[in-house]
Structure formats: C-alpha cells, structure tokens
Coordinates of C-alpha atoms and ligand atoms in Angstrom, one line a residue:
Chain A
X1 CA 64.5 107.4 132.7
X2 CA 61.5 108.1 130.4
X3 CA 61.4 106.1 127.3
X4 CA 61.3 109.2 125.1
X5 CA 64.8 110.1 126.3
X6 CA 66.4 106.8 125.5
X7 CA 68.5 106.9 122.3
X8 CA 69.1 103.1 122.2
X9 CA 66.8 100.5 123.7
X10 CA 67.2 96.8 123.5
X11 CA 64.5 94.3 124.4
X12 CA 65.3 90.6 124.8
X13 CA 68.5 91.0 122.8
X14 CA 70.4 87.7 122.5
X15 CA 73.3 86.8 120.3
X16 CA 75.1 83.7 119.2
X17 CA 78.3 82.6 117.5
X18 CA 77.2 79.4 115.8
X19 CA 75.3 77.4 118.5
X20 CA 77.1 79.2 121.3
X21 CA 75.1 81.9 123.1
X22 CA 77.2 85.0 124.0
X23 CA 74.4 87.5 124.9
X24 CA 71.2 86.5 126.8
X25 CA 68.1 88.6 127.0
X26 CA 69.6 92.1 127.3
X27 CA 67.1 94.9 128.2
X28 CA 68.8 98.3 128.4
X29 CA 67.9 101.9 127.8
X30 CA 70.8 104.1 126.8
X31 CA 70.5 107.8 127.3
X32 CA 70.9 110.1 124.4
X33 CA 73.2 112.5 126.3
X34 CA 76.5 111.5 127.8
X35 CA 78.7 108.5 128.0
X36 CA 77.6 105.0 128.9
X37 CA 80.3 102.6 129.9
X38 CA 80.1 98.8 129.4
X39 CA 82.2 96.9 131.9
X40 CA 82.8 93.2 132.7
X41 CA 85.4 90.5 132.5
X42 CA 86.9 89.3 129.3
X43 CA 84.7 87.3 127.1
X44 CA 81.4 88.4 128.8
X45 CA 80.0 89.8 125.5
X46 CA 80.8 93.5 125.7
X47 CA 82.1 93.8 122.2
X48 CA 79.4 91.6 120.9
X49 CA 76.8 93.9 122.5
X50 CA 78.0 97.1 120.8
X51 CA 78.6 95.2 117.5
X52 CA 74.9 94.3 117.6
X53 CA 74.0 98.0 117.8
X54 CA 75.6 98.8 114.5
X55 CA 74.8 95.4 113.0
X56 CA 78.4 94.5 112.6
X57 CA 77.8 91.3 114.6
X58 CA 75.8 89.7 111.7
X59 CA 78.7 90.2 109.3
X60 CA 80.7 87.5 111.1
X61 CA 80.2 84.0 109.6
X62 CA 77.7 82.0 111.7
X63 CA 76.9 84.9 114.0
X64 CA 73.2 85.6 114.7
X65 CA 71.1 87.7 117.0
X66 CA 67.4 87.9 118.1
X67 CA 65.3 90.3 120.1
X68 CA 64.8 94.0 119.4
X69 CA 67.1 97.0 119.2
X70 CA 65.5 100.4 118.8
X71 CA 67.3 103.6 117.9
X72 CA 65.1 106.6 118.4
X73 CA 62.2 104.2 118.8
X74 CA 62.7 102.5 115.4
X75 CA 63.6 98.9 115.1
X76 CA 67.0 98.6 113.4
X77 CA 67.0 94.9 112.4
X78 CA 63.9 95.0 110.3
X79 CA 64.1 94.1 106.6
X80 CA 63.3 97.7 105.7
X81 CA 66.4 99.0 107.5
X82 CA 69.5 99.2 105.4
X83 CA 72.4 98.1 107.7
X84 CA 74.8 100.1 105.5
X85 CA 72.9 103.3 106.0
X86 CA 72.5 102.5 109.7
X87 CA 76.3 102.3 110.1
X88 CA 76.7 105.8 108.8
X89 CA 74.5 107.0 111.7
X90 CA 76.3 104.8 114.2
X91 CA 80.0 105.2 114.2
X92 CA 82.5 102.8 115.7
X93 CA 86.1 103.0 117.0
X94 CA 88.0 99.8 117.5
X95 CA 90.5 98.5 120.0
X96 CA 93.4 98.6 117.6
X97 CA 93.8 101.9 115.7
X98 CA 93.1 101.0 112.1
X99 CA 93.6 103.9 109.8
X100 CA 93.7 103.0 106.1
X101 CA 97.4 102.5 105.1
X102 CA 96.8 103.3 101.5
X103 CA 95.2 106.7 102.3
X104 CA 96.7 110.0 103.3
X105 CA 95.6 111.6 106.6
X106 CA 93.2 113.8 104.7
X107 CA 91.7 110.9 102.9
X108 CA 91.4 108.9 106.1
X109 CA 89.2 111.6 107.5
X110 CA 87.1 111.7 104.4
X111 CA 87.1 107.9 104.0
X112 CA 83.5 107.5 105.0
X113 CA 82.4 110.1 102.4
X114 CA 84.7 108.7 99.7
X115 CA 83.3 105.2 100.3
X116 CA 79.7 106.3 100.2
X117 CA 79.3 109.3 97.9
X118 CA 82.6 109.7 96.2
X119 CA 85.2 112.4 97.0
X120 CA 83.7 115.8 98.1
X121 CA 84.8 119.0 96.4
X122 CA 88.1 120.4 97.5
X123 CA 86.6 123.2 99.5
X124 CA 83.9 121.0 101.1
X125 CA 86.5 118.4 101.9
X126 CA 88.8 121.0 103.5
X127 CA 85.9 122.1 105.7
X128 CA 85.0 118.6 106.8
X129 CA 88.6 117.6 107.5
X130 CA 89.3 120.6 109.6
X131 CA 86.1 120.3 111.6
X132 CA 86.7 116.6 112.2
X133 CA 90.4 117.0 113.1
X134 CA 89.5 119.8 115.5
X135 CA 87.0 117.7 117.3
X136 CA 89.6 115.0 117.6
X137 CA 92.2 117.5 118.9
X138 CA 94.5 116.7 116.0
X139 CA 94.1 119.8 113.8
X140 CA 97.1 121.9 115.2
X141 CA 99.4 118.9 115.1
X142 CA 98.5 117.7 111.6
X143 CA 97.3 120.7 109.6
X144 CA 100.6 120.9 107.8
X145 CA 101.0 117.2 106.9
X146 CA 97.6 116.2 105.7
X147 CA 99.1 114.4 102.7
X148 CA 101.2 112.0 104.8
X149 CA 100.1 108.4 105.2
X150 CA 97.6 107.8 108.1
X151 CA 99.9 105.1 109.3
X152 CA 102.8 107.5 109.8
X153 CA 101.3 108.8 113.1
X154 CA 101.9 107.6 116.6
X155 CA 99.3 105.1 117.8
X156 CA 97.6 107.6 119.9
X157 CA 97.3 110.0 117.0
X158 CA 96.2 107.1 114.8
X159 CA 93.4 106.3 117.2
X160 CA 92.3 110.0 117.3
X161 CA 92.4 109.9 113.5
X162 CA 90.1 107.0 113.6
X163 CA 87.8 109.0 115.9
X164 CA 88.0 112.0 113.4
X165 CA 87.1 109.6 110.5
X166 CA 84.1 108.5 112.5
X167 CA 83.0 112.0 113.4
X168 CA 83.4 113.3 109.8
X169 CA 80.2 111.3 109.0
X170 CA 78.3 113.3 111.7
X171 CA 76.9 110.2 113.4
X172 CA 74.4 110.3 116.2
X173 CA 75.9 107.5 118.1
X174 CA 79.6 106.7 118.7
X175 CA 80.5 103.2 119.8
X176 CA 84.0 102.6 121.2
X177 CA 85.5 99.2 121.9
X178 CA 88.3 99.7 124.4
X179 CA 89.7 102.6 122.4
X180 CA 92.6 103.2 124.8
X181 CA 93.7 99.6 125.4
X182 CA 96.5 99.8 122.8
X183 CA 97.7 103.2 124.0
X184 CA 100.1 104.6 126.7
X185 CA 98.7 106.6 129.6
X186 CA 99.4 110.0 128.0
X187 CA 97.6 109.1 124.8
X188 CA 94.7 107.5 126.8
X189 CA 94.3 110.7 128.8
X190 CA 94.0 112.6 125.5
X191 CA 91.2 110.3 124.4
X192 CA 89.5 110.7 127.7
X193 CA 89.7 114.5 127.4
X194 CA 88.1 114.1 124.0
X195 CA 85.3 112.1 125.5
X196 CA 84.4 115.0 127.7
X197 CA 83.8 117.1 124.5
X198 CA 82.0 114.4 122.6
X199 CA 79.5 113.7 125.3
X200 CA 77.9 117.1 124.5
X201 CA 77.1 116.2 120.9
X202 CA 76.9 112.4 120.6
X203 CA 75.5 109.4 122.3
X204 CA 78.7 107.6 123.4
X205 CA 78.9 104.0 124.4
X206 CA 82.3 102.9 125.5
X207 CA 83.6 99.4 126.4
X208 CA 86.4 99.6 128.9
X209 CA 88.5 97.2 131.1
X210 CA 89.8 100.1 133.1
X211 CA 87.6 100.8 136.1
X212 CA 89.2 104.2 136.8
X213 CA 88.5 105.2 133.2
X214 CA 84.9 104.1 133.5
X215 CA 84.5 106.1 136.7
X216 CA 86.1 109.2 135.1
X217 CA 84.4 109.3 131.7
X218 CA 80.9 107.8 132.1
X219 CA 77.6 108.9 133.5
X220 CA 76.1 105.5 133.5
X221 CA 77.6 102.0 133.6
X222 CA 76.4 98.6 132.7
X223 CA 78.0 95.5 134.2
X224 CA 78.0 92.4 132.0
X225 CA 78.8 88.9 133.1
X226 CA 78.7 85.7 131.0
X227 CA 76.5 87.3 128.4
X228 CA 74.0 88.8 130.9
X229 CA 73.4 92.3 132.0
X230 CA 73.8 92.1 135.8
X231 CA 73.5 95.7 136.8
X232 CA 72.9 99.0 135.1
X233 CA 72.9 102.3 136.9
X234 CA 74.5 105.7 137.4
X235 CA 78.3 105.2 137.4
X236 CA 78.5 106.6 140.9
X237 CA 76.0 104.1 142.2
X238 CA 77.8 101.2 140.4
X239 CA 81.1 102.2 141.9
X240 CA 80.0 103.2 145.4
X241 CA 76.8 101.2 146.2
X242 CA 76.2 98.4 143.7
X243 CA 73.1 96.3 144.4
X244 CA 74.5 93.0 143.1
X245 CA 77.2 91.1 145.0
X246 CA 78.8 90.1 141.6
X247 CA 79.1 93.7 140.5
X248 CA 80.8 94.6 143.8
X249 CA 83.2 91.7 143.5
X250 CA 84.1 92.7 140.0
X251 CA 84.5 96.4 140.9
X252 CA 86.7 95.6 143.9
X253 CA 88.9 93.4 141.8
X254 CA 87.9 90.0 143.4
X255 CA 87.7 88.5 139.8
X256 CA 88.0 89.4 136.2
Chain B
X1 CA 126.4 73.2 131.7
X2 CA 126.3 72.0 128.1
X3 CA 127.0 75.5 126.9
X4 CA 130.0 74.5 124.8
X5 CA 128.2 71.7 123.1
X6 CA 125.2 73.9 122.3
X7 CA 127.4 76.6 120.8
X8 CA 129.1 74.0 118.7
X9 CA 125.9 72.7 117.2
X10 CA 124.8 76.3 117.0
X11 CA 127.8 77.0 114.9
X12 CA 127.2 74.0 112.7
X13 CA 123.7 75.2 112.1
X14 CA 124.9 78.6 111.2
X15 CA 127.3 77.2 108.6
X16 CA 124.6 75.0 107.2
X17 CA 122.3 78.0 106.8
X18 CA 125.1 80.1 105.3
X19 CA 125.8 77.2 102.8
X20 CA 122.1 77.0 102.0
X21 CA 122.1 80.6 101.1
X22 CA 125.5 80.8 99.4
X23 CA 125.3 77.7 97.2
X24 CA 122.3 78.8 95.2
X25 CA 123.7 82.3 94.9
X26 CA 127.0 80.8 93.7
X27 CA 125.3 78.5 91.2
X28 CA 123.1 81.3 89.9
X29 CA 125.9 83.8 89.5
X30 CA 128.3 81.3 87.8
X31 CA 125.4 80.4 85.5
X32 CA 124.8 84.1 84.8
X33 CA 128.5 84.8 84.2
X34 CA 129.1 81.9 81.9
X35 CA 126.0 82.5 79.9
X36 CA 126.9 86.2 79.7
X37 CA 130.5 85.5 78.7
X38 CA 129.5 83.0 76.0
X39 CA 126.5 85.1 74.9
X40 CA 128.5 88.3 74.7
X41 CA 131.4 86.9 72.7
X42 CA 129.0 85.6 70.1
X43 CA 127.2 88.9 69.6
X44 CA 127.4 90.3 66.1
X45 CA 125.0 92.0 63.8
X46 CA 123.5 88.8 62.5
X47 CA 123.1 87.2 65.9
X48 CA 121.6 90.4 67.2
X49 CA 119.0 90.5 64.4
X50 CA 118.0 86.9 65.0
X51 CA 117.8 87.3 68.8
X52 CA 116.2 90.7 68.5
X53 CA 113.4 89.3 66.2
X54 CA 112.7 86.6 68.7
X55 CA 112.7 89.0 71.6
X56 CA 110.2 91.3 69.7
X57 CA 107.9 88.3 69.2
X58 CA 108.2 87.5 72.9
X59 CA 107.2 91.0 73.8
X60 CA 104.2 91.0 71.5
X61 CA 103.1 87.6 72.8
X62 CA 103.7 88.6 76.4
X63 CA 101.7 91.9 76.1
X64 CA 98.8 90.3 74.2
X65 CA 98.5 87.4 76.6
X66 CA 98.8 89.6 79.6
X67 CA 96.1 91.8 78.1
X68 CA 93.8 88.8 77.8
X69 CA 94.7 87.1 81.1
X70 CA 94.8 90.1 83.5
X71 CA 91.1 91.1 83.1
X72 CA 90.2 87.4 83.5
X73 CA 92.4 86.6 86.5
X74 CA 92.2 89.8 88.4
X75 CA 88.6 90.3 87.6
X76 CA 87.6 86.9 88.9
X77 CA 89.6 87.4 92.1
X78 CA 88.0 90.8 92.7
X79 CA 84.5 89.4 91.9
X80 CA 85.0 86.6 94.4
X81 CA 86.4 89.0 97.0
X82 CA 83.0 90.7 97.2
X83 CA 81.4 87.6 98.6
X84 CA 83.9 87.6 101.4
X85 CA 84.4 84.7 103.7
X86 CA 80.7 83.7 103.6
X87 CA 80.5 81.7 100.4
X88 CA 81.8 78.1 100.6
X89 CA 81.6 77.8 96.9
X90 CA 84.1 80.6 96.6
X91 CA 86.6 78.4 98.6
X92 CA 85.9 75.5 96.3
X93 CA 86.5 77.6 93.2
X94 CA 89.8 78.8 94.8
X95 CA 91.0 75.2 95.3
X96 CA 90.0 74.3 91.7
X97 CA 91.9 77.2 90.2
X98 CA 94.9 76.5 92.5
X99 CA 95.0 73.1 90.9
X100 CA 94.8 74.6 87.4
X101 CA 97.7 76.9 88.2
X102 CA 99.8 73.7 88.9
X103 CA 99.1 72.0 85.6
X104 CA 102.3 71.6 83.6
X105 CA 102.6 74.2 80.8
X106 CA 103.0 71.6 78.1
X107 CA 99.4 70.5 78.7
X108 CA 98.3 74.0 77.9
X109 CA 100.1 73.7 74.6
X110 CA 98.0 70.6 73.8
X111 CA 94.9 72.3 74.9
X112 CA 95.7 75.4 72.8
X113 CA 96.4 73.2 69.8
X114 CA 93.0 71.4 70.1
X115 CA 90.9 74.4 71.2
X116 CA 92.3 77.4 69.3
X117 CA 94.3 76.1 66.5
X118 CA 92.0 73.2 65.4
X119 CA 88.5 73.8 66.8
X120 CA 88.4 77.6 66.3
X121 CA 90.6 77.2 63.3
X122 CA 92.4 80.4 64.2
X123 CA 95.6 78.8 62.9
X124 CA 98.8 78.8 64.8
X125 CA 99.4 82.5 64.7
X126 CA 99.9 85.1 67.3
X127 CA 96.3 85.0 68.5
X128 CA 96.3 81.3 69.2
X129 CA 99.6 81.6 71.0
X130 CA 98.4 84.5 73.1
X131 CA 95.1 82.7 74.0
X132 CA 97.1 79.6 75.0
X133 CA 99.5 81.6 77.2
X134 CA 96.6 83.6 78.6
X135 CA 95.0 80.3 79.7
X136 CA 98.3 79.2 81.2
X137 CA 98.8 82.4 83.2
X138 CA 95.3 83.5 84.2
X139 CA 95.1 80.8 87.0
X140 CA 98.4 82.0 88.4
X141 CA 97.3 85.6 88.2
X142 CA 94.0 84.6 89.9
X143 CA 95.8 82.8 92.7
X144 CA 98.3 85.7 93.3
X145 CA 95.5 88.2 93.2
X146 CA 93.3 86.3 95.7
X147 CA 96.3 86.0 98.0
X148 CA 97.0 89.7 97.8
X149 CA 93.4 90.6 98.4
X150 CA 93.0 88.3 101.3
X151 CA 96.2 89.6 102.8
X152 CA 94.3 92.8 103.7
X153 CA 93.5 92.5 107.4
X154 CA 89.9 91.9 108.7
X155 CA 90.3 95.0 110.8
X156 CA 90.6 97.2 107.6
X157 CA 87.4 95.7 106.2
X158 CA 85.6 96.2 109.5
X159 CA 86.7 99.8 109.6
X160 CA 85.2 100.2 106.1
X161 CA 81.9 98.4 107.2
X162 CA 81.7 100.6 110.3
X163 CA 81.9 103.7 108.1
X164 CA 78.9 102.5 106.2
X165 CA 80.7 101.1 103.2
X166 CA 79.1 98.3 101.0
X167 CA 81.2 95.3 100.3
X168 CA 81.9 96.6 96.8
X169 CA 82.9 100.1 98.1
X170 CA 85.2 98.6 100.6
X171 CA 86.9 96.3 98.0
X172 CA 87.2 99.3 95.6
X173 CA 88.6 101.9 98.1
X174 CA 90.2 100.0 100.9
X175 CA 91.1 96.5 99.9
X176 CA 92.2 96.9 96.3
X177 CA 94.6 99.8 96.8
X178 CA 96.4 97.8 99.5
X179 CA 96.5 94.7 97.3
X180 CA 97.6 96.3 94.1
X181 CA 101.4 95.8 94.6
X182 CA 100.8 92.1 95.3
X183 CA 98.5 91.8 92.2
X184 CA 100.9 93.6 89.9
X185 CA 104.0 91.6 91.1
X186 CA 102.1 88.3 90.9
X187 CA 101.0 89.2 87.3
X188 CA 104.6 90.0 86.3
X189 CA 105.9 86.8 87.7
X190 CA 103.3 84.7 86.0
X191 CA 103.9 86.4 82.6
X192 CA 107.7 86.1 83.1
X193 CA 107.3 82.4 83.7
X194 CA 105.2 81.9 80.6
X195 CA 107.6 84.0 78.5
X196 CA 110.5 81.7 79.6
X197 CA 108.8 78.4 78.9
X198 CA 109.1 76.9 75.4
X199 CA 106.9 73.9 75.9
X200 CA 103.4 75.1 75.2
X201 CA 104.4 77.0 72.1
X202 CA 106.6 74.2 70.8
X203 CA 103.5 72.0 70.9
X204 CA 101.1 74.7 69.6
X205 CA 103.4 75.7 66.8
X206 CA 104.0 72.1 65.8
X207 CA 107.7 72.7 66.1
X208 CA 108.2 69.7 68.3
X209 CA 106.1 67.1 66.5
X210 CA 106.9 67.9 62.9
X211 CA 110.4 69.0 63.6
X212 CA 109.7 72.1 61.7
X213 CA 112.4 74.7 62.3
X214 CA 110.6 77.9 63.4
X215 CA 111.1 80.6 60.9
X216 CA 111.9 84.1 62.1
X217 CA 108.7 85.3 60.5
X218 CA 106.6 82.9 62.6
X219 CA 104.9 85.0 65.4
X220 CA 105.3 82.0 67.7
X221 CA 109.0 81.9 67.2
X222 CA 109.6 83.5 70.5
X223 CA 112.9 83.5 72.4
X224 CA 112.7 80.1 74.2
X225 CA 111.3 78.5 71.1
X226 CA 114.1 79.8 69.0
X227 CA 116.7 78.8 71.6
X228 CA 115.2 75.3 71.6
X229 CA 115.5 75.0 67.8
X230 CA 118.9 76.5 67.7
X231 CA 120.1 73.9 70.1
X232 CA 118.0 70.9 69.1
X233 CA 117.6 71.6 65.4
X234 CA 119.9 70.4 62.6
X235 CA 123.3 72.0 63.1
X236 CA 123.4 75.2 61.0
X237 CA 126.0 77.8 60.9
X238 CA 125.6 80.4 63.7
X239 CA 123.1 78.3 65.6
X240 CA 125.4 77.9 68.6
X241 CA 126.1 81.6 68.9
X242 CA 122.5 82.4 68.5
X243 CA 121.5 80.0 71.3
X244 CA 124.1 81.4 73.7
X245 CA 123.1 85.0 72.9
X246 CA 119.4 84.2 73.1
X247 CA 119.8 82.4 76.4
X248 CA 121.6 85.5 77.8
X249 CA 118.9 87.8 76.6
X250 CA 116.1 85.6 77.9
X251 CA 117.8 85.3 81.3
X252 CA 118.3 89.0 81.6
X253 CA 114.6 89.6 80.6
X254 CA 113.3 87.1 83.1
X255 CA 115.6 88.2 86.0
X256 CA 114.7 91.8 85.2
X257 CA 111.0 91.0 85.4
X258 CA 111.5 89.1 88.7
X259 CA 113.5 92.0 90.1
X260 CA 110.7 94.4 89.0
X261 CA 108.1 92.2 90.8
X262 CA 110.2 92.2 93.9
X263 CA 110.6 96.0 93.9
X264 CA 106.9 96.5 93.4
X265 CA 105.9 94.0 96.1
X266 CA 108.4 95.5 98.6
X267 CA 107.3 99.0 97.9
X268 CA 105.1 100.2 100.8
X269 CA 101.8 101.5 99.7
X270 CA 102.2 105.3 100.0
X271 CA 99.2 107.5 100.0
X272 CA 97.7 108.7 96.8
X273 CA 97.8 112.4 96.8
X274 CA 94.3 113.9 97.4
X275 CA 92.9 115.1 94.1
X276 CA 89.9 117.4 94.4
Ligands
ATP1 N1 84.3 85.5 115.9 C1 83.9 84.8 116.9 N2 83.6 83.5 116.7 C2 83.3 82.7 117.8 N3 83.2 83.1 119.0 C3 83.5 84.4 119.3 C4 83.9 85.3 118.2 N4 84.2 86.5 118.8 C5 83.9 86.4 120.1 N5 83.6 85.1 120.4 C6 83.2 84.6 121.8 O1 82.1 85.3 122.2 C7 82.2 85.6 123.6 C8 82.0 87.1 123.8 O2 83.0 87.8 123.1 P1 83.2 89.3 123.1 O3 84.3 89.7 122.2 O4 81.9 90.0 123.0 O5 83.7 89.5 124.6 P2 84.3 90.8 125.3 O6 83.5 91.0 126.6 O7 84.4 91.9 124.4 O8 85.7 90.3 125.7 P3 87.1 91.2 125.8 O9 87.0 92.0 127.0 O10 88.1 90.1 125.9 O11 87.1 92.0 124.5 C9 83.6 85.1 124.0 O12 83.4 84.0 124.7 C10 84.3 84.9 122.7 O13 85.2 83.8 122.9
MG2 MG1 85.9 93.0 123.4

C-alpha cells in the first residue's frame, strides 16, 4: 500500500498501564477505505490499540504511550494537537451500548454537538438527527418516538443509536470495540449490514472476537498477540494462508 | 440429607429478618401515633400560634441556610468532579470533608457562637443562625453530591470523551443531569437533619447556657429550640401542650422531607424534552 493512501499510520507505537507494557512497537498502515479488523486473544491489547488512536488511552490514570501515530500524515500526539478536537474526527463505539440515560433519543444523536457547540437550531437538529438515524438504520423505527429516553430501546437499537451519535459528528474514522459482543445474533447481523454501508464513507477499525464476523465484514485484518502485531494482511490471506504459525493456530481455534 | 435442618434454620433466619424489619416499623408508628394523639388533642388557637411561629422561623432558617450551603457544597463537589480520578489531593479533600460531616452538631453551635456571633459581631440573629446551620450542612451536602456525581458510570464519561467533550462539558451535560436527583435528595436530607436538631442553636442562641427562655420574637426560636424550652424550661401554663403539638409538627415536617427525598432519589431520570 502506498503511504499516501494510509489514513492511519503507527510507527513504534508502545503503550503501558503503569509499569506494565501492553503494546510493543506496533507499525501498521490502515487504509482509508474499508474495514480493518483487529483480532487476537483476550488481553492482547486490541482495545488499548484503538484507544491510542483517539487518545482515550491517556485518560486512564497511570496509562502512557510512546511512538508515533499519524492521521493523514499528521502526528496526533504532539502538543499542538488538541485531543478533544481530534476525538471529534475519530468516533468510537464501545462494547456495551452506552446511550446517555438522561437524554432523549433525539438528544443522544445530537449529544456530540450539544457537548461541543451547544444545541443546534430546531431545523438543523432535525436534519442531523434524520441523517444520522438513517445511516444507522433506525429512522423508520424511531422517527415517531424521538422524545423517548435513549435507554428505552432494545440493546441492539441502543448500540445503533450509539453509532448514530458517533456519525452525527461526521467523523473521518470510526473505531469500534467489539460492538456486537453484548448483542444477540439478529442485532449483530444488523450492525454488520450497517458496516457494509459505513465502509463507503468512513475508515472503520473494528475489534472483534468473532472470526466469522471478521471474515464477513473486513478487507484487512491484524492479528495481535501479547501486545505485538504478529500479522497484518488482506482478510482472505489471514484466514486462508496465514504466514505465521501463531496466526494459523489462533484462526483455527487452537488457542484464545 | 440435612434438608430438614436447613429449612429450620432458614425459617429462623426469615423470622429474624422479619422481626428486624417489623420492630423499627412498629416502634416508629407507635411513636407517630402517640405523638399525633397527644399533639392533636392539645391543638387550639393559642398552641397553633406558638407552634406556627416557631415553624415559620424554622422555614426561614432552613431556606436561608440552604441558600448559603447549596452553592458551597454542590459547587465544591462539581468543581472537584472536573479533576476526575487523577488528582490525589481531591481524594484527600474528600476524606477531610467526610470527617467534617461527622462532627457533632453541638460543636457547630460553639463554632458559630465564636465565629459569627462574637468575632463578626453579627449578633445572635437569623444571619448568624443561618451561617452556623450552613456550616453544619454544607459538608453533608458536599459528601452527598460527590457520591451522586461519582455514581455516574465511567462508560458514560468515556462516551462523552469519545464525542469530543471536554471534562467540563461532560460534567455539565452528561454527569450532572444524571446526578441531580441524588444531589437534591441529599440536600433535602441534610437540611431536614439540621432543622430537627436543637443543639447548635441552643448553644448559639445562649438558650442553654443562660437558661434564657427563647421568646417567640427571637428568629432563632425555631421548632426544636422551642420544644426544648417548653419541656426543659420553668413550668408554664400551656407548655406541655405546646411541646406535644410542636413535636408532632416537627415530626411531620421531617418525615415529609425524608419522604420527598426518597421520591426524588427513586425517580428515574427521564429525558428533558428537546427545546430548540
Ligand atoms: N485500566 C487498566 N489498568 C491496568 N491494566 C489494564 C487496564 N485495562 C486493560 N489493562 C490490561 O492491559 C492489557 C491489554 O488490555 P486490552 O483491554 O487492550 O485487551 P483486549 O485485547 O482488548 O482484551 P479483550 O479482548 O478482553 O477486550 C490486558 O492485560 C489488561 O489486563
Ligand atoms: Mg477489549
């Protein structure tokens, strides 16, 4: 891949919790188009890796990182980069659906705007809400109950509401940390359908424990083990002809 | 199988639990009923006037001290909240204030006497009383507010961070709305506690030391103070009836405030309707 194409590049990225290293020397180029899957056994540093990309990692007490992360060729951990502004460009969806309980469905979608700039005008807000809910395949279900609490929805709908809330800020990158692991198969399938649409407009990085899911939704896959990037290639290659024995063992379910 | 034996001890435990629940309820309701019976039978125009005056003073004092203590207690809790879990000194301050909240109320009376009545020579009026009560309740309000704010889960804060919120924006739009019921109920409980306790004002007003009977005109002659003097003071006509009626009213007020606090705390945080 030519460097110009890479949306996210890391060079020598390492991360710690206190004195404990959890990521070691990660070099990766993530394509602007499509979905990149991060796979690996529990505790290997997948969440930490994506949390470095939106600089959420450093918000944990005692957590630290070193090395370089470049988004569009610009280093994001320099003192001149405002992490708050960065996080508006890089959205994140978490493992547990976490809509804001004190906000209506409408306000949940607008939450990012309400936080940053204050509430938009009624008309502008309506536009944003409709566009974001349509992208999250929620509009037809929820158009008549936008005033209901965000927590009144099923967990699958709550997770899609969280996706809508992220998209409403028109981010360039969407990070997803096992977005389906709290959901039933039907709700998971809906999120996967969504991913097929999102890949056209956003750089998507998704952490998943589900190998079938990784195979279905991603173009490229990165296998992490014990804080190291073992193998990174086209998803087809990773699943059919991995170069590293450890990747093959993980894919075929020998461990993890 | 020791199934029979188990179920026997099970049953014993159940009875014990039931007793643990029922006894306080029985005691409380018999207290309520007896105070109500005695209080009611004593009610006449004169008693009503005496109790009503004391109640009015209690309300003034309560409102004024809450007005002083709420900005202090809630404001400090919100201020600290912004520093999140990172600041160790915030934890230290927490511990200190928690200790303050445990200081017996009579000590605050002495403090108020020294600080406000004597040093600031503001006299022993309503202001000195309200300042003293505010000192007493603001640590309690602070502790309740901190607890309510910290009860908001980390995942909510992370969601706010991931949307590009600053700490303050997250506190303002995400954390505070979720914590409001806890803050309000904690404030009501603290004020109710202060309104029911006579000790600090007995000290501040000099009613205890000088054996001065509080006059109805005295702004510090709030309900518990009057009840105390009706009971402990020189026997005067009508004092017994006043004390019974006053106790009844005080109990109703305090239980009512506690009930209100419970309702507010239990109320789920519904959405605020979107206003454009
Ligand atoms: N807040 C924290 N404080 C200390 N150590 C942590 C913290 N969060 C994670 N860790 C440790 O860092 C390592 C990497 O964690 P991380 O959450 O990135 O793993 P993961 O690959 O996402 O795992 P999972 O699949 O279980 O989500 C783990 O060993 C974990 O125990
Ligand atoms: Mg994880």
